[in-house]
Coordinates of C-alpha atoms and ligand atoms in Angstrom, one line a residue:
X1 CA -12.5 -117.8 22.8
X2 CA -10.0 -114.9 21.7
X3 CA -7.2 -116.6 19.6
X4 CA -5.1 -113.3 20.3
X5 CA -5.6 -113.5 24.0
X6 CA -4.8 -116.9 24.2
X7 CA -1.5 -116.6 22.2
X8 CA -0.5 -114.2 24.9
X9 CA -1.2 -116.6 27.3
X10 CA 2.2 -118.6 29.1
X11 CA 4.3 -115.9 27.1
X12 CA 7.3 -113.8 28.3
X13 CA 7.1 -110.5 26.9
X14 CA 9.3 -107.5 26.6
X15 CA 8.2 -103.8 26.6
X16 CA 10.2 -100.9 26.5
X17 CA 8.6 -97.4 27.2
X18 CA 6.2 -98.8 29.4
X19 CA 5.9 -96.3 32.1
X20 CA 4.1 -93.9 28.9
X21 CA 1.0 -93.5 27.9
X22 CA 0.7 -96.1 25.5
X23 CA 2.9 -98.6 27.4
X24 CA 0.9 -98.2 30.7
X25 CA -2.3 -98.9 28.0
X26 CA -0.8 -101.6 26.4
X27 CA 0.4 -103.7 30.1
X28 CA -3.2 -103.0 30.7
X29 CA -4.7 -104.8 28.4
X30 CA -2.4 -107.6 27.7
X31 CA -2.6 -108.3 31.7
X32 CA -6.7 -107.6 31.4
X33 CA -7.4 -109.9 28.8
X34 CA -4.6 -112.8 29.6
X35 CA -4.2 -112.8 32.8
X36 CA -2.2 -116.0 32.3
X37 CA 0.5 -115.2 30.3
X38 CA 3.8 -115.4 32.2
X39 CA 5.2 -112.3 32.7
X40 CA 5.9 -108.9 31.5
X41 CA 9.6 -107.7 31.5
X42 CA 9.7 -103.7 31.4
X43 CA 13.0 -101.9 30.4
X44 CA 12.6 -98.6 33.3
X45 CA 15.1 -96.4 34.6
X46 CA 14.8 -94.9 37.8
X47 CA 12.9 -91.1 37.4
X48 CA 12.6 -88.5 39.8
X49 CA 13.7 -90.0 43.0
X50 CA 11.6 -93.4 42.5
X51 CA 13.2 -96.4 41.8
X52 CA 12.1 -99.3 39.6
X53 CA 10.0 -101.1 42.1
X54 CA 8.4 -97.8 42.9
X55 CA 7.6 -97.0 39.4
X56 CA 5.7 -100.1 39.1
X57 CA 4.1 -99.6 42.5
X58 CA 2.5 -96.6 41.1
X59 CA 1.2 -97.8 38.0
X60 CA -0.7 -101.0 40.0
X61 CA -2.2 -98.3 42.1
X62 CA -3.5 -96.0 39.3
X63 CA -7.1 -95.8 38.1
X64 CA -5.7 -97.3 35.0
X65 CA -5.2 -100.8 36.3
X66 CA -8.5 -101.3 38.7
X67 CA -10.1 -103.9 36.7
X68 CA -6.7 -105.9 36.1
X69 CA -6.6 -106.4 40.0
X70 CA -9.9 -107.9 39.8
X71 CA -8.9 -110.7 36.9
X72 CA -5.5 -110.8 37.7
X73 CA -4.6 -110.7 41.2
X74 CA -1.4 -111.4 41.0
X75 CA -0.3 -108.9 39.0
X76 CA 2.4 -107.3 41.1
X77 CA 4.5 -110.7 40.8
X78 CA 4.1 -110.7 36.9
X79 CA 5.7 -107.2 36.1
X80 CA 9.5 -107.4 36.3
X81 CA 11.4 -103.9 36.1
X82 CA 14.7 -104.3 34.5
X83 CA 17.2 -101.6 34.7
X84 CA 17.8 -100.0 31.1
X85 CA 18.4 -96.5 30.1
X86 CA 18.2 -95.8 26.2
X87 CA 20.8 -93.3 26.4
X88 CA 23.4 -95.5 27.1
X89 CA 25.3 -98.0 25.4
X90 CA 23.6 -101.3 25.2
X91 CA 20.6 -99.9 26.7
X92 CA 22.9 -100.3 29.9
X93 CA 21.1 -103.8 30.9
X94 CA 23.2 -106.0 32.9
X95 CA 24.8 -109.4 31.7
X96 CA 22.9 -110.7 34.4
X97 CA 19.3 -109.2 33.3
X98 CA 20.1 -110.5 29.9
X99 CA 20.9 -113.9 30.6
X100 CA 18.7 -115.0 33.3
X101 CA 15.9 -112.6 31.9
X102 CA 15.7 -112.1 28.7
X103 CA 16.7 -114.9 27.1
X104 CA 12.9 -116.4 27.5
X105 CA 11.3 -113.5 26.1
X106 CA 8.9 -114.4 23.4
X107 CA 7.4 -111.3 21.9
X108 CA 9.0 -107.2 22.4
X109 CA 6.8 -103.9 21.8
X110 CA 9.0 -101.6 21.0
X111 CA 7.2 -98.1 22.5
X112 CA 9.7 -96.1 24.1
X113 CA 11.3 -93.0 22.4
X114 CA 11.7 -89.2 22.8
X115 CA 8.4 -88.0 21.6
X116 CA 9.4 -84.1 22.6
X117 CA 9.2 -82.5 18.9
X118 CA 12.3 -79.8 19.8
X119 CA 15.0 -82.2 21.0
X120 CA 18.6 -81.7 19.4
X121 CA 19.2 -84.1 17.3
X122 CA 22.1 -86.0 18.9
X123 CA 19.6 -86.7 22.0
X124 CA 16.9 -87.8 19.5
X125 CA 19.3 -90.0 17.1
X126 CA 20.3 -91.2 20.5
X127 CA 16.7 -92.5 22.2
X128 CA 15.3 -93.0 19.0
X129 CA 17.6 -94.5 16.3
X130 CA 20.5 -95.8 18.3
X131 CA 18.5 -97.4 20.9
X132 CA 16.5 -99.3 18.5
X133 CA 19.2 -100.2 16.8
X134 CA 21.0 -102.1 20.3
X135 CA 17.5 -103.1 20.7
X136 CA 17.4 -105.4 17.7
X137 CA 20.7 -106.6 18.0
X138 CA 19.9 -108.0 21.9
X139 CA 16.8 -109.4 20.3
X140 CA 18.8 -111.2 17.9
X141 CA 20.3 -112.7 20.8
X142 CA 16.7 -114.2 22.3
X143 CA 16.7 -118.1 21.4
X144 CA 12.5 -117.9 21.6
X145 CA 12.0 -114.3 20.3
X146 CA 8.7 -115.0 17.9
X147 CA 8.3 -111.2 16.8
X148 CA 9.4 -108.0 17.9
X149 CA 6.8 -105.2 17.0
X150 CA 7.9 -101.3 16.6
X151 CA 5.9 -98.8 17.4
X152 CA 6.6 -95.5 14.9
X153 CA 4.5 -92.7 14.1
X154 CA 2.5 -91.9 11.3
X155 CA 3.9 -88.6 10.8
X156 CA 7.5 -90.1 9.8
X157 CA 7.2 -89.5 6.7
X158 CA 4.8 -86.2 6.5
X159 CA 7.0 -84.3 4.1
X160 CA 4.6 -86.3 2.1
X161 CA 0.8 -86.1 1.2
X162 CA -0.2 -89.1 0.0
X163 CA 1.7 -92.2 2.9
X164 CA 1.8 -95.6 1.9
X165 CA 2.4 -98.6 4.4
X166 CA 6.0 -98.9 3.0
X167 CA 9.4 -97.6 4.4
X168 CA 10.5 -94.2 2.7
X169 CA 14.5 -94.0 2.6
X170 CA 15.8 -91.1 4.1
X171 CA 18.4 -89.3 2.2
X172 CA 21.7 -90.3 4.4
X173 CA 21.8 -93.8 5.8
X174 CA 21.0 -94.4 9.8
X175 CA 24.2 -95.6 10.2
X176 CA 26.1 -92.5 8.9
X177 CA 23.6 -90.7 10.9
X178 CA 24.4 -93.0 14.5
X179 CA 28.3 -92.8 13.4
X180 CA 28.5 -89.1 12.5
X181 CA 27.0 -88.1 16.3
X182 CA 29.9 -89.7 17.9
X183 CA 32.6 -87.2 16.4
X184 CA 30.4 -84.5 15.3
X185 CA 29.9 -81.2 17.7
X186 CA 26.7 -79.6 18.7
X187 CA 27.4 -76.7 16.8
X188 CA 27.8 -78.5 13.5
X189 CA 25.1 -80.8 14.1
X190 CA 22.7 -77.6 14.8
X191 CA 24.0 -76.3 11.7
X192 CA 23.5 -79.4 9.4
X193 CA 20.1 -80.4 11.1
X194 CA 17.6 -78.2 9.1
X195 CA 19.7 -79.9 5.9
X196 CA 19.2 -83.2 7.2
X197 CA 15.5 -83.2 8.5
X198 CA 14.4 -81.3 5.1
X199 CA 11.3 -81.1 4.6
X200 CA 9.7 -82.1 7.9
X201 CA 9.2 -80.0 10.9
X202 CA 11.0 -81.6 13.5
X203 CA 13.6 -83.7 14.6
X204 CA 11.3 -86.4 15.8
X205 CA 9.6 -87.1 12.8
X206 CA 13.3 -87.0 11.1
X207 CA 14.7 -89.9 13.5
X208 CA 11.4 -91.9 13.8
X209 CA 12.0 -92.3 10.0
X210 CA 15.7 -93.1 10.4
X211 CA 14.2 -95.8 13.5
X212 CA 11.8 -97.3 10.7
X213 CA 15.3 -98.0 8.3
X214 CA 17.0 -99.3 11.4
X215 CA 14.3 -101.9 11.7
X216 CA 14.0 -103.2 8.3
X217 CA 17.8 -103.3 8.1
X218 CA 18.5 -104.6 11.0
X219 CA 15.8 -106.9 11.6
X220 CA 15.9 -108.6 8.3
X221 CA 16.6 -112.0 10.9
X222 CA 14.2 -110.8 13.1
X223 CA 10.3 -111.3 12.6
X224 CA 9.2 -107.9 12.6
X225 CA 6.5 -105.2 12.2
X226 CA 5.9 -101.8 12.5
X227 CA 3.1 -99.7 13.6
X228 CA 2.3 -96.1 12.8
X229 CA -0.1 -94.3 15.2
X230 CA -1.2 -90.9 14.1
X231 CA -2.1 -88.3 16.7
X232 CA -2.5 -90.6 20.4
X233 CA -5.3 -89.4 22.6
X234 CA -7.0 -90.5 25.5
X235 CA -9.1 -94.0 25.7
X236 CA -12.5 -94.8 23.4
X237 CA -13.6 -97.3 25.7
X238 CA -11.1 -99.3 27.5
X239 CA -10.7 -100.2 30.5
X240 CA -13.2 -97.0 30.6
X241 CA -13.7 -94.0 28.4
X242 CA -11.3 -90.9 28.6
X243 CA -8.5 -92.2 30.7
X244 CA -5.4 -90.0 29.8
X245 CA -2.4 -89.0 31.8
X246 CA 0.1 -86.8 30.1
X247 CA 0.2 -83.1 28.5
X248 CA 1.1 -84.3 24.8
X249 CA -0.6 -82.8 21.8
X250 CA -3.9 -82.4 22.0
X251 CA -4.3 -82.9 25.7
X252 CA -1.8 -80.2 26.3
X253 CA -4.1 -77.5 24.4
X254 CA -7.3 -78.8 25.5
X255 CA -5.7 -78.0 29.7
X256 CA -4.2 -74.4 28.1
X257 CA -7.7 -73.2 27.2
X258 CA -9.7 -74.8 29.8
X259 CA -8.1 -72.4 32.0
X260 CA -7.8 -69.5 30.1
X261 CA -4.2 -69.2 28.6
X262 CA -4.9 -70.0 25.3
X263 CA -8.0 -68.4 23.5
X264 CA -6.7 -68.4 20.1
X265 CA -4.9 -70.5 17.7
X266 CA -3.4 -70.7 14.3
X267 CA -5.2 -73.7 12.9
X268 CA -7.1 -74.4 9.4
X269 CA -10.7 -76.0 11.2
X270 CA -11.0 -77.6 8.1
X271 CA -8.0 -79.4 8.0
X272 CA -8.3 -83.0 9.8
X273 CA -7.4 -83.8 13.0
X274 CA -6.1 -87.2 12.7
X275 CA -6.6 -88.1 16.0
X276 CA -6.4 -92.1 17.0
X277 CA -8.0 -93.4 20.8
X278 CA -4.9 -95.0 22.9
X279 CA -7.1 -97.8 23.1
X280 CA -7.5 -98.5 19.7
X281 CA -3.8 -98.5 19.6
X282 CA -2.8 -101.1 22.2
X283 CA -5.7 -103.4 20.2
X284 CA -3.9 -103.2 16.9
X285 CA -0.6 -103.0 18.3
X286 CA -1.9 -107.1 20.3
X287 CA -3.3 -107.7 16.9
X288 CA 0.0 -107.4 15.4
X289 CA 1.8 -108.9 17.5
X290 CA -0.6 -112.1 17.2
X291 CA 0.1 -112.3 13.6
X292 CA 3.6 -111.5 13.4
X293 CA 4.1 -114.2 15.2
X294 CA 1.9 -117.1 13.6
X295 CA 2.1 -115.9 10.3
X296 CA 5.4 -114.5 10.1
X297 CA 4.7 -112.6 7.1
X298 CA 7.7 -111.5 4.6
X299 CA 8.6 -108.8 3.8
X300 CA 8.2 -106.4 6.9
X301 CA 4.7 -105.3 7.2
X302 CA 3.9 -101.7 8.2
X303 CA 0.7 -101.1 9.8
X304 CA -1.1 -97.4 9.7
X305 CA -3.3 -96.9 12.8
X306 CA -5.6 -93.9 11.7
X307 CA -8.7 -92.2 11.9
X308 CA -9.1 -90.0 8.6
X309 CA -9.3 -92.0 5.8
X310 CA -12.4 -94.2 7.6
X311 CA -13.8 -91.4 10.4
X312 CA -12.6 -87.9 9.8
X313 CA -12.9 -85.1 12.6
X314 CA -11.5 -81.5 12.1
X315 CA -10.2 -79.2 14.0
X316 CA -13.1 -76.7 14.0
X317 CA -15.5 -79.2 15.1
X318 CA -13.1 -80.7 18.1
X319 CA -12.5 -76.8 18.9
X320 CA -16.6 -76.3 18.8
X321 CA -16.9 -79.6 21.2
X322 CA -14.5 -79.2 23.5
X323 CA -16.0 -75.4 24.4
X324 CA -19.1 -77.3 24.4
X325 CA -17.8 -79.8 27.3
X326 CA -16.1 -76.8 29.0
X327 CA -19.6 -75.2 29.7
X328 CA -21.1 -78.6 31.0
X329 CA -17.9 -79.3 33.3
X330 CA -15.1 -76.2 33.9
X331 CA -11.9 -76.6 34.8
X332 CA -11.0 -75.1 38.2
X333 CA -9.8 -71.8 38.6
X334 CA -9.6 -70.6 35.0
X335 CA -7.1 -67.6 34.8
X336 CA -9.9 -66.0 32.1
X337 CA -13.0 -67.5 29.9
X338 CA -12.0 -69.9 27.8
X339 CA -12.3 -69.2 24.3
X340 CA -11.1 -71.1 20.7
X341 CA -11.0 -68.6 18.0
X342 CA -8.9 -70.1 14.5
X343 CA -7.1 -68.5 12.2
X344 CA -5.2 -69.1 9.3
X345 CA -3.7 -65.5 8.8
X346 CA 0.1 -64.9 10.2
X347 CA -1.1 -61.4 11.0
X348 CA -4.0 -62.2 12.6
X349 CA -2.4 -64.9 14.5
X350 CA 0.7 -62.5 15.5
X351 CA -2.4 -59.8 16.5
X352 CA -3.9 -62.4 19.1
X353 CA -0.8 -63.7 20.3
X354 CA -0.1 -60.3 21.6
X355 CA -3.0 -59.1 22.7
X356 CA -5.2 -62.0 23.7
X357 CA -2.0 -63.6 25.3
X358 CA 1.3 -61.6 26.1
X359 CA -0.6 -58.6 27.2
X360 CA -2.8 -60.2 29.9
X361 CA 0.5 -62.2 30.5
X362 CA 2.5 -59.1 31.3
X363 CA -0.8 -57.4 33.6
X364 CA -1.0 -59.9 35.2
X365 CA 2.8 -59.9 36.1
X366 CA 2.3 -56.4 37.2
X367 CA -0.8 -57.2 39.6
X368 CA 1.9 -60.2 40.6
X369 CA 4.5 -58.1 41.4
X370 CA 2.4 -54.8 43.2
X371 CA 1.1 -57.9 45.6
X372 CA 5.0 -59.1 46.3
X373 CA 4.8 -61.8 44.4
X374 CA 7.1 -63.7 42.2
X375 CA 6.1 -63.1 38.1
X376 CA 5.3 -66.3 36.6
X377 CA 2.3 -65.9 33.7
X378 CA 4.8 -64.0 30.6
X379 CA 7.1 -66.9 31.3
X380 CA 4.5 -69.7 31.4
X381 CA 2.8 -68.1 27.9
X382 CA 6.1 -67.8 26.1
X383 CA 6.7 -71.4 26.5
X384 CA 2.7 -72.3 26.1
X385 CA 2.8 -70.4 22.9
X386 CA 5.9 -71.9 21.7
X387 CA 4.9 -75.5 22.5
X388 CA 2.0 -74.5 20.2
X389 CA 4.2 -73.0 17.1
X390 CA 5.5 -76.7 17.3
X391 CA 2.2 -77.8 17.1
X392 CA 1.2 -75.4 14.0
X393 CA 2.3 -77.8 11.0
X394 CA 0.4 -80.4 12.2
X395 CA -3.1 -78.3 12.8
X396 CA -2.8 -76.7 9.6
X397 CA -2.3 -79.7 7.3
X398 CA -4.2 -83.3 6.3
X399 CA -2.6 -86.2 5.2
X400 CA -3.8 -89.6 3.4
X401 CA -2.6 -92.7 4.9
X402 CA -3.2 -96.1 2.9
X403 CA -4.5 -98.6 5.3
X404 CA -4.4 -101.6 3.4
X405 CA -2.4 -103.8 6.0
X406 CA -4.4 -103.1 8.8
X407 CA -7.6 -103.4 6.8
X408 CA -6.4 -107.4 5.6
X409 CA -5.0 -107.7 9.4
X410 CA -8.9 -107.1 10.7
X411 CA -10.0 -109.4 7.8
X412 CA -7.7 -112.2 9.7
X413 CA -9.4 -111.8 12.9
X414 CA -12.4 -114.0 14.2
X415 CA -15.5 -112.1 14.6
X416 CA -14.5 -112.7 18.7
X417 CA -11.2 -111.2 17.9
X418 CA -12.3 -108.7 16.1
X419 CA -14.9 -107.8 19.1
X420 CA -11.9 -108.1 22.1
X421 CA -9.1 -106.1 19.6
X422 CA -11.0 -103.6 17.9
X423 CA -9.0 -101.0 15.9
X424 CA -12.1 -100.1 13.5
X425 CA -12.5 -96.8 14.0
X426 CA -15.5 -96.3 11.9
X427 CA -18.0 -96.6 14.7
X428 CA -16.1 -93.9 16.9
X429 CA -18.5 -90.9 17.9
X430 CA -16.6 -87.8 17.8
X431 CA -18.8 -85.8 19.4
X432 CA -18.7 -88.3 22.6
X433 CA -15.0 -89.1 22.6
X434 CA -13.9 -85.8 22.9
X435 CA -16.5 -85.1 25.7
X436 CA -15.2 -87.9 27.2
X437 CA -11.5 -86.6 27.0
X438 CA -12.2 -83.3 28.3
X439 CA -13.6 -84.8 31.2
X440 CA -10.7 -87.4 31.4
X441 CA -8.4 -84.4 31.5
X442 CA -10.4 -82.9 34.0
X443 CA -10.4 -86.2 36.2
X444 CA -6.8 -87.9 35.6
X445 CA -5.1 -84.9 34.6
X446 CA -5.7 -82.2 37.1
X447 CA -7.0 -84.5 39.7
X448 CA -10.6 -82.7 39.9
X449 CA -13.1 -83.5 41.8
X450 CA -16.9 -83.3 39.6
X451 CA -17.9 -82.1 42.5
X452 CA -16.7 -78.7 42.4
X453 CA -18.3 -78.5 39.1
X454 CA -20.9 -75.7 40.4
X455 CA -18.3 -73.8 41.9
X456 CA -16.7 -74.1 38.7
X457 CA -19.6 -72.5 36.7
X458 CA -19.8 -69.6 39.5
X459 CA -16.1 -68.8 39.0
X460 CA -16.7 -68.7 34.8
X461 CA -19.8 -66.5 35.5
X462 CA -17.6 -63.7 37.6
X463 CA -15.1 -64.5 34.8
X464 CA -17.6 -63.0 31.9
X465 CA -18.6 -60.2 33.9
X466 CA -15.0 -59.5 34.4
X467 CA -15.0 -59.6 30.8
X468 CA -17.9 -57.4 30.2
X469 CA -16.6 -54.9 31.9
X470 CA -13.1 -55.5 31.1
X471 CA -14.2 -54.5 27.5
X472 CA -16.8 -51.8 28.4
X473 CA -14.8 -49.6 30.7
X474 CA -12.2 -49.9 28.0
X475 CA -14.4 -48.8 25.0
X476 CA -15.6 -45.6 27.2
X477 CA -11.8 -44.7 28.1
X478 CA -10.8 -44.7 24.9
X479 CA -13.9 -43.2 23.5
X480 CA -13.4 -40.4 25.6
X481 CA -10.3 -39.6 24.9
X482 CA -11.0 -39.6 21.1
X483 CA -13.5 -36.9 22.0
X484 CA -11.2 -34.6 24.2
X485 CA -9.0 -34.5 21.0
X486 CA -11.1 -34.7 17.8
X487 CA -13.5 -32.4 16.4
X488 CA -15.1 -35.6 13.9
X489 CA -15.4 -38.0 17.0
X490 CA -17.6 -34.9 18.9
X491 CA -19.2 -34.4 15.5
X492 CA -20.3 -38.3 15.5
X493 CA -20.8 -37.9 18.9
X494 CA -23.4 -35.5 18.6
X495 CA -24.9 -37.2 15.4
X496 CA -25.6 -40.3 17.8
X497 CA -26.8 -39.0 20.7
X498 CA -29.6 -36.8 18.4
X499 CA -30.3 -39.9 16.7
X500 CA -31.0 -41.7 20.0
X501 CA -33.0 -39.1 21.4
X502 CA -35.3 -38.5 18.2
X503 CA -35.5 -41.9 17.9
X504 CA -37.0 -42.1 21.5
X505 CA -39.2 -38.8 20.8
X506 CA -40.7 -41.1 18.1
X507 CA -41.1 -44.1 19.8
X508 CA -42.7 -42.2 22.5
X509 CA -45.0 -40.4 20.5
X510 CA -46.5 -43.3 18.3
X511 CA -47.3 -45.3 21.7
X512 CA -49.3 -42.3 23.2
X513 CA -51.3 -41.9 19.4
X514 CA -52.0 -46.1 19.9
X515 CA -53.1 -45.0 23.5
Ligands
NAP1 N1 1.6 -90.0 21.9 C1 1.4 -89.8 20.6 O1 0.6 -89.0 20.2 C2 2.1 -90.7 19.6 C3 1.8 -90.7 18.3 C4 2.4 -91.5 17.4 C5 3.4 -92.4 17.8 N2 3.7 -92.4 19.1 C6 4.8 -93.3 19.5 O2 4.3 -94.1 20.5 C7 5.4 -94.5 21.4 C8 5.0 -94.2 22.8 O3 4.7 -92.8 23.0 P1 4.0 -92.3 24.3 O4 3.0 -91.3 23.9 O5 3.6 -93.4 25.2 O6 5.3 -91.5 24.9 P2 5.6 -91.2 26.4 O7 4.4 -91.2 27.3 O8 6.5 -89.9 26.4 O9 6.5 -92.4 26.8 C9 7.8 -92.5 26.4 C10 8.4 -93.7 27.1 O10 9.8 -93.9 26.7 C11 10.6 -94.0 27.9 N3 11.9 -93.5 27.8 C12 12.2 -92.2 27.3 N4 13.5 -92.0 27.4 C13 14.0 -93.2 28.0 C14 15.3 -93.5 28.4 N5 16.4 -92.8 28.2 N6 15.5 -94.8 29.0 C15 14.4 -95.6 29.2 N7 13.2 -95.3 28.8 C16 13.0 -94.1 28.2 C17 9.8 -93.2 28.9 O11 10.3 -93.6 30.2 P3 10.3 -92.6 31.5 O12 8.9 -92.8 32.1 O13 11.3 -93.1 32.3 O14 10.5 -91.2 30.9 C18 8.4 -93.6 28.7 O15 8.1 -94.9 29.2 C19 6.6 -93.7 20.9 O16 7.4 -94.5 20.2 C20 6.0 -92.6 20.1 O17 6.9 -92.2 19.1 C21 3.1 -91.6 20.1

């Protein structure tokens, strides 16, 4: 018997962030593999026209939760929405929720943030450190709270090389941070944010730092721990290989050049892509949980949930493997072949970018408008490409992370617990799991049907030939005008066409001698 699933068993628990990737995952699980615990409270605002009831309605009724259906029929009456949005004050719950609610919760997973790498920093302070923050103090209000786990990133700190599992102090407190938004105006705040976030890219890694200080300060009475995922993609092997359902990261590039926008990069392939299953995840982040709570370990334990330091990939070889899948299974309806070429040179880079991408862009604008159509493709790429300049620092870099606390945490487990919750990441097949997440993307993603996998191919194969000739009829245009105007092109000319015929006179003439 699993002592982790057990503990979950008869317990209320409290997740924020659960209509994400990894919240969806997590639900999953806990619901999967105790089905009796009591019930799952999920802090949900209402999002594009659905309300709570129908956010959760559509979660039940994904792929995603088939097999909980079967273990845990009732389901549907153990989820309970709760109004909250993390961009107001207290998290805008109601006194109601809070007393009838959540004053039984036993355990929180702490997973929702702003995970978008260009918000301003008011809005990311906001979801991420000033959320958390009103988070802790109502879960220093819960009588039978027994831990409350945070889920960070492991990328919080990647002004560094070298990342141990220990808080890193930012240089201006959290608090000054939270206080300083509520007087400060955007203009100033966009002035002093490259100051503040020095060193790292973005302001989500900045306030996912400031969101680890929050939690040691502020839940110094609270029982907690905090988890640092690196890069999040689609599942190993729960409930089923390659379920994935958003464009984040990896996923995003992978649906770019599947069909056709992207065909070139600025990445090191040598550096490593620190990529972590979603599944592996959700079984550390149970683990934790378990632990936290039984062992209550002092002080604040920080757990890194990676995949270089035991099972390194890079770049070049995920690149290599997903072109690979693309051959076996296409997307649908590629714009143009897809491709991967790296490079670590600006110019080079800047070179592609033009012509591999804004060109095409721009032609195909024109065929767009002759046909009275609306443009669309230059104002697709521009944002494609800059999604992917936010992307750069983290494809052209590798980190260390020190997993001591997660190693000692799988050390703690029963060899039954260690099967049920596995985070070891050692046995992972790279070559497979990305396979498998191309074809999740393919399947959960953009909803297509394997099927039309032979139609697929035929549309690639018209594709190349496009290509071909593309590039041919090209070559002679421009080969013919160098001709019309310069005496050394009709010099080299002539030089080859000689050379092919008395090549040929040769070839000829030895074969009637053999004869
Ligand atoms: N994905 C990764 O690669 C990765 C890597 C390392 C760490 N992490 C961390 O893992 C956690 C989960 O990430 P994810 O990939 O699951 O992100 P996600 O899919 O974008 O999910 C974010 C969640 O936060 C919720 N949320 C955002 N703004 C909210 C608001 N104002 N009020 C209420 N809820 C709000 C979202 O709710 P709505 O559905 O209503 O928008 C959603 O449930 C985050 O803490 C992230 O920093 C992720």
């Amino acid at each position: 018997m699993s002592m982790i699933a057990a503990f979950y068993d008869n317990k209320s628990i409290l997740i924020t962030g659960a209509t994400g990737f990894l919240g969806k995952v997590l639900m999953e699980k806990l619901f999967r593999t105790s089905p009796d615990l009591k019930v799952i409270y999920i802090l949900v605002r209402p999002k594009a026209g659905q309300t709570l009831q129908q956010r959760v309605f559509q979660i039940l009724n994904s792929k995603l939760f088939e097999k909980v259906k079967e273990v845990c029929p009732k389901v549907h009456e153990k989820i309970k929405p709760i109004y909250a949005d993390l961009n107001q004050k207290d998290l805008a719950i109601s006194k109601e929720d809070l007393q009838e609610h959540l004053s039984s919760v036993n355990i929180i997973f702490h997973c929702a943030a702003t995970v978008r790498f260009d918000d301003p920093l008011r809005h990311a302070v906001q979801l991420n450190v000033t959320a958390t923050q009103q988070l802790l103090h109502i879960a220093s209000q819960m009588p039978k709270l027994e831990a409350f786990i945070h889920i960070s990133t492991a990328y919080s700190n990647c002004n560094l090389k070298h990342i141990d599992e220990v808080i890193y102090p930012c240089s201006v407190e959290p608090k000054k941070i939270i206080e300083s938004m509520e007087w400060l105006d955007d203009a100033i705040i966009d002035e002093i944010t490259p100051k503040l976030i020095a060193g790292r890219p973005n302001t989500y890694t900045y306030t996912k730092a400031l969101g680890e200080m929050v939690v040691q300060e502020e839940g110094n009475n609270l029982n907690v721990a905090i988890i640092r995922p690196s890069i999040v993609g689609a599942t190993w092997q729960e409930p089923f290989p390659g379920w994935v359902d958003n464009l984040n990261g990896p996923s995003g590039i992978i649906v770019a050049a599947g069909k056709g926008f992207l065909r070139s990069i600025k990445a090191t392939p040598m550096a490593v892509a620190d990529l972590i299953p979603v599944d592996t995840v959700v079984n550390l982040t149970l683990a934790v949980g378990w632990y936290t709570a039984v062992h209550r370990p002092k002080p604040t334990l920080i757990y890194h949930c990676t995949s270089g330091t035991t099972n390194p990939c890079n770049w070049g070889k995920m690149g290599l493997q997903v072109l690979a899948t693309f051959e076996k299974a296409p997307f649908e309806g590629a714009f143009r072949r897809p491709n991967a070429d790296f490079t670590t040179n600006y110019f080079t880079a800047s070179y592609w970018n033009a012509v591999s991408h804004r060109a095409p862009a721009i032609i195909y604008d024109f065929y767009l408008r002759l046909t009275g159509r609306e443009p669309r493709m230059t104002k697709l790429m521009n944002r494609l490409l800059r999604t992917i300049s936010m992307l750069e620092y983290f494809i052209n870099r590798s980190w260390e992370w020190s997993t001591y606390n997660t190693e000692m945490l799988m050390s703690e487990l029963s060899p039954e617990d260690q099967r049920v919750f596995n985070f070891d990441v050692s046995q992972l097949n790279w070559l497979e799991y990305i396979e498998n997440y191309v074809l999740g993307i393919k399947k959960y993603i953009l909803k297509e049907d394997m099927a039309g996998i032979p139609e697929a191919k035929q549309h690639l194969k018209r594709l190349r030939n496009i290509h071909y000739l593309f590039n041919t009829a090209l070559f002679l245009i421009i080969w013919c005008l160098l001709i019309a105007r310069s005496q050394m092109a009709r010099n080299m000319w002539f030089f080859i066409v000689s050379f092919c015929y008395k090549f040929l006179s040769y070839f000829r003439a030895s074969r009637t001698l053999k004869i």
